[in-house]
Amino acid sequence: MASSFPVGACVVLQNLVGAAQYNDKNGIVKSKISQNGRQEVYVFGVNKSMAIKPANMRYLPRELSSLSVPEMKGVLTASGSSTEEELSGMEKDTLKGMVAEVTTSPEELAKLIAKANEPSADIPTPRSSRSTAQASPPNISTSQLRQGAERMSSMTPDQLRQQAATMRAMGAATLRATNPAMA
């Protein structure tokens, strides 16, 4: 059995027999693997969520030249070759060279980006009951805010549209777990 894909991973559907019309369609993984061995995938272009076996998915390849600075940093940290602190303040060309030393395979780059962007298990889930007291603001440091702003400013309009589509495709609970400030 194929291993599961991280939540938020961009994938391409393949080898579907009963729904062959969806082969080669791009989507985003919305859930972890379920008891029936499938993951929920939102399929772009048809605006539909489907339960897909991991064996019927592959990572959507990414070329090194298409990566943003935050994505390159994510690849380097996910591969274990560097820490966020070591990468702070590095130029894009330097990061590109470091990523090229790790891998230039579009499939491997996509896999490392998905791993880097996977929501961590230690993110608290939203409270189920609403309190009348005002909730305390999330613990976000100045450097985290700066990094987020840097990521946004380095994105192309197409990347921003893709990010917006990704966020619209995510379930509310996943979106809140990924970004507690949006809860």
Short mmCIF file of C-alpha atoms in Angstrom, two decimals:
data_model
loop_
_atom_site.label_atom_id
_atom_site.label_comp_id
_atom_site.label_asym_id
_atom_site.label_seq_id
_atom_site.Cartn_x
_atom_site.Cartn_y
_atom_site.Cartn_z
CA MET A 1 0.00 0.00 0.00
CA ALA A 2 1.33 3.46 -0.90
CA SER A 3 2.03 5.85 1.95
CA SER A 4 -0.29 8.78 2.46
CA PHE A 5 0.28 12.34 1.25
CA PRO A 6 0.53 15.29 3.65
CA VAL A 7 -2.54 17.48 4.05
CA GLY A 8 -2.14 20.44 1.71
CA ALA A 9 0.00 18.55 -0.84
CA CYS A 10 -0.65 19.38 -4.49
CA VAL A 11 -1.19 16.16 -6.42
CA VAL A 12 -2.00 14.78 -9.86
CA LEU A 13 -4.59 12.01 -10.11
CA GLN A 14 -3.52 8.91 -12.06
CA ASN A 15 -4.54 5.35 -12.90
CA LEU A 16 -8.19 5.87 -11.97
CA VAL A 17 -10.32 3.17 -13.56
CA GLY A 18 -13.88 3.89 -12.43
CA ALA A 19 -13.44 7.64 -12.85
CA ALA A 20 -10.89 7.78 -15.65
CA GLN A 21 -12.09 11.23 -16.71
CA TYR A 22 -10.26 12.61 -13.64
CA ASN A 23 -6.86 11.16 -14.59
CA ASP A 24 -4.22 13.89 -14.97
CA LYS A 25 -6.36 16.40 -13.03
CA ASN A 26 -4.65 18.45 -10.34
CA GLY A 27 -5.91 18.63 -6.78
CA ILE A 28 -5.01 19.28 -3.19
CA VAL A 29 -5.08 16.75 -0.35
CA LYS A 30 -7.61 17.80 2.29
CA SER A 31 -7.41 14.94 4.80
CA LYS A 32 -5.19 12.31 6.30
CA ILE A 33 -5.72 8.73 5.23
CA SER A 34 -9.04 7.31 6.42
CA GLN A 35 -9.99 3.83 7.63
CA ASN A 36 -10.88 2.84 4.05
CA GLY A 37 -7.37 3.72 2.85
CA ARG A 38 -8.38 6.88 0.98
CA GLN A 39 -7.70 10.58 1.32
CA GLU A 40 -10.04 13.43 0.49
CA VAL A 41 -8.73 15.40 -2.51
CA TYR A 42 -10.24 18.61 -3.84
CA VAL A 43 -9.93 18.44 -7.64
CA PHE A 44 -9.32 21.77 -9.36
CA GLY A 45 -11.21 22.49 -12.54
CA VAL A 46 -14.18 20.33 -11.57
CA ASN A 47 -14.60 21.90 -8.10
CA LYS A 48 -15.23 18.55 -6.50
CA SER A 49 -13.84 16.64 -3.52
CA MET A 50 -13.19 12.94 -3.98
CA ALA A 51 -11.92 10.04 -1.86
CA ILE A 52 -8.74 8.83 -3.60
CA LYS A 53 -6.31 6.04 -2.77
CA PRO A 54 -2.71 7.27 -2.35
CA ALA A 55 -1.68 4.81 -5.09
CA ASN A 56 -3.79 6.88 -7.50
CA MET A 57 -1.92 10.10 -6.75
CA ARG A 58 1.51 11.54 -7.37
CA TYR A 59 2.98 14.86 -6.37
CA LEU A 60 2.44 17.74 -8.79
CA PRO A 61 6.02 18.32 -10.02
CA ARG A 62 7.68 21.67 -9.25
CA GLU A 63 10.67 23.10 -11.10
CA LEU A 64 13.42 24.71 -9.05
CA SER A 65 13.05 27.94 -11.03
CA SER A 66 9.40 28.23 -9.94
CA LEU A 67 10.09 28.11 -6.19
CA SER A 68 9.69 31.16 -3.96
CA VAL A 69 12.20 31.99 -1.23
CA PRO A 70 9.95 30.54 1.52
CA GLU A 71 9.46 27.34 -0.51
CA MET A 72 13.22 26.96 -0.98
CA LYS A 73 13.72 27.45 2.76
CA GLY A 74 11.02 24.84 3.37
CA VAL A 75 12.76 22.36 1.06
CA LEU A 76 16.06 22.87 2.86
CA THR A 77 14.55 22.48 6.34
CA ALA A 78 12.34 19.52 5.35
CA SER A 79 15.36 17.74 3.85
CA GLY A 80 17.26 18.24 7.10
CA SER A 81 20.14 20.02 5.39
CA SER A 82 19.58 23.37 7.17
CA THR A 83 17.65 25.02 9.98
CA GLU A 84 15.46 28.11 9.65
CA GLU A 85 18.00 30.09 11.66
CA GLU A 86 20.82 29.15 9.28
CA LEU A 87 18.75 30.27 6.28
CA SER A 88 17.66 33.61 7.69
CA GLY A 89 18.67 36.52 5.46
CA MET A 90 20.07 34.42 2.61
CA GLU A 91 19.70 35.63 -0.96
CA LYS A 92 17.47 33.77 -3.43
CA ASP A 93 20.39 32.72 -5.67
CA THR A 94 22.27 31.27 -2.68
CA LEU A 95 19.16 29.34 -1.60
CA LYS A 96 18.64 28.09 -5.17
CA GLY A 97 22.19 26.70 -5.22
CA MET A 98 21.68 24.99 -1.86
CA VAL A 99 18.39 23.42 -3.02
CA ALA A 100 20.09 22.20 -6.22
CA GLU A 101 22.61 20.35 -4.02
CA VAL A 102 19.74 18.58 -2.23
CA THR A 103 17.71 17.69 -5.36
CA THR A 104 16.67 18.99 -8.75
CA SER A 105 13.99 16.36 -9.27
CA PRO A 106 10.63 18.14 -9.74
CA GLU A 107 8.84 15.27 -7.97
CA GLU A 108 11.24 15.31 -5.01
CA LEU A 109 10.94 19.11 -4.75
CA ALA A 110 7.14 18.80 -4.64
CA LYS A 111 7.36 16.11 -1.95
CA LEU A 112 9.69 18.23 0.22
CA ILE A 113 7.49 21.32 -0.19
CA ALA A 114 4.44 19.30 0.89
CA LYS A 115 6.37 17.95 3.89
CA ALA A 116 7.49 21.46 4.86
CA ASN A 117 3.94 22.84 4.60
CA GLU A 118 2.21 19.97 6.38
CA PRO A 119 0.27 21.21 9.42
CA SER A 120 2.08 20.11 12.55
CA ALA A 121 0.33 17.79 14.97
CA ASP A 122 0.98 20.11 17.91
CA ILE A 123 -1.23 22.92 16.56
CA PRO A 124 -4.11 23.28 18.98
CA THR A 125 -7.57 22.60 17.65
CA PRO A 126 -10.18 25.33 17.99
CA ARG A 127 -12.34 25.35 21.09
CA SER A 128 -15.67 23.65 20.54
CA SER A 129 -17.67 25.91 22.84
CA ARG A 130 -17.68 29.68 22.56
CA SER A 131 -16.73 31.56 25.66
CA THR A 132 -18.21 34.95 26.51
CA ALA A 133 -14.74 36.12 27.50
CA GLN A 134 -12.58 37.50 24.73
CA ALA A 135 -10.10 34.96 23.40
CA SER A 136 -6.46 35.82 23.85
CA PRO A 137 -4.56 36.63 20.64
CA PRO A 138 -2.47 33.85 19.16
CA ASN A 139 1.17 33.75 20.21
CA ILE A 140 2.75 35.01 17.00
CA SER A 141 6.19 36.54 17.23
CA THR A 142 7.34 39.56 15.27
CA SER A 143 9.71 37.37 13.26
CA GLN A 144 6.84 35.02 12.32
CA LEU A 145 4.79 38.00 11.13
CA ARG A 146 7.77 39.30 9.17
CA GLN A 147 8.32 35.86 7.56
CA GLY A 148 4.65 35.68 6.57
CA ALA A 149 4.79 39.14 5.03
CA GLU A 150 8.00 38.18 3.19
CA ARG A 151 6.32 35.05 1.80
CA MET A 152 3.33 37.03 0.57
CA SER A 153 5.46 39.76 -1.00
CA SER A 154 7.57 37.25 -2.93
CA MET A 155 4.56 35.46 -4.45
CA THR A 156 3.49 36.04 -8.04
CA PRO A 157 -0.18 36.80 -8.81
CA ASP A 158 -0.59 33.23 -10.06
CA GLN A 159 0.85 31.87 -6.80
CA LEU A 160 -1.51 34.11 -4.81
CA ARG A 161 -4.48 32.82 -6.82
CA GLN A 162 -3.31 29.23 -6.24
CA GLN A 163 -2.97 29.93 -2.51
CA ALA A 164 -6.48 31.40 -2.42
CA ALA A 165 -7.88 28.37 -4.26
CA THR A 166 -6.04 26.08 -1.86
CA MET A 167 -7.47 27.86 1.16
CA ARG A 168 -10.99 27.78 -0.30
CA ALA A 169 -10.60 24.03 -0.91
CA MET A 170 -9.54 23.27 2.67
CA GLY A 171 -12.12 22.36 5.25
CA ALA A 172 -12.75 24.90 7.99
CA ALA A 173 -11.12 22.76 10.69
CA THR A 174 -7.98 22.21 8.59
CA LEU A 175 -7.76 25.90 7.78
CA ARG A 176 -8.07 26.82 11.46
CA ALA A 177 -5.47 24.21 12.44
CA THR A 178 -3.10 25.50 9.78
CA ASN A 179 -3.61 29.13 10.75
CA PRO A 180 -5.01 29.61 14.28
CA ALA A 181 -5.17 33.38 13.75
CA MET A 182 -8.02 32.77 11.28
CA ALA A 183 -10.08 30.83 13.84
#
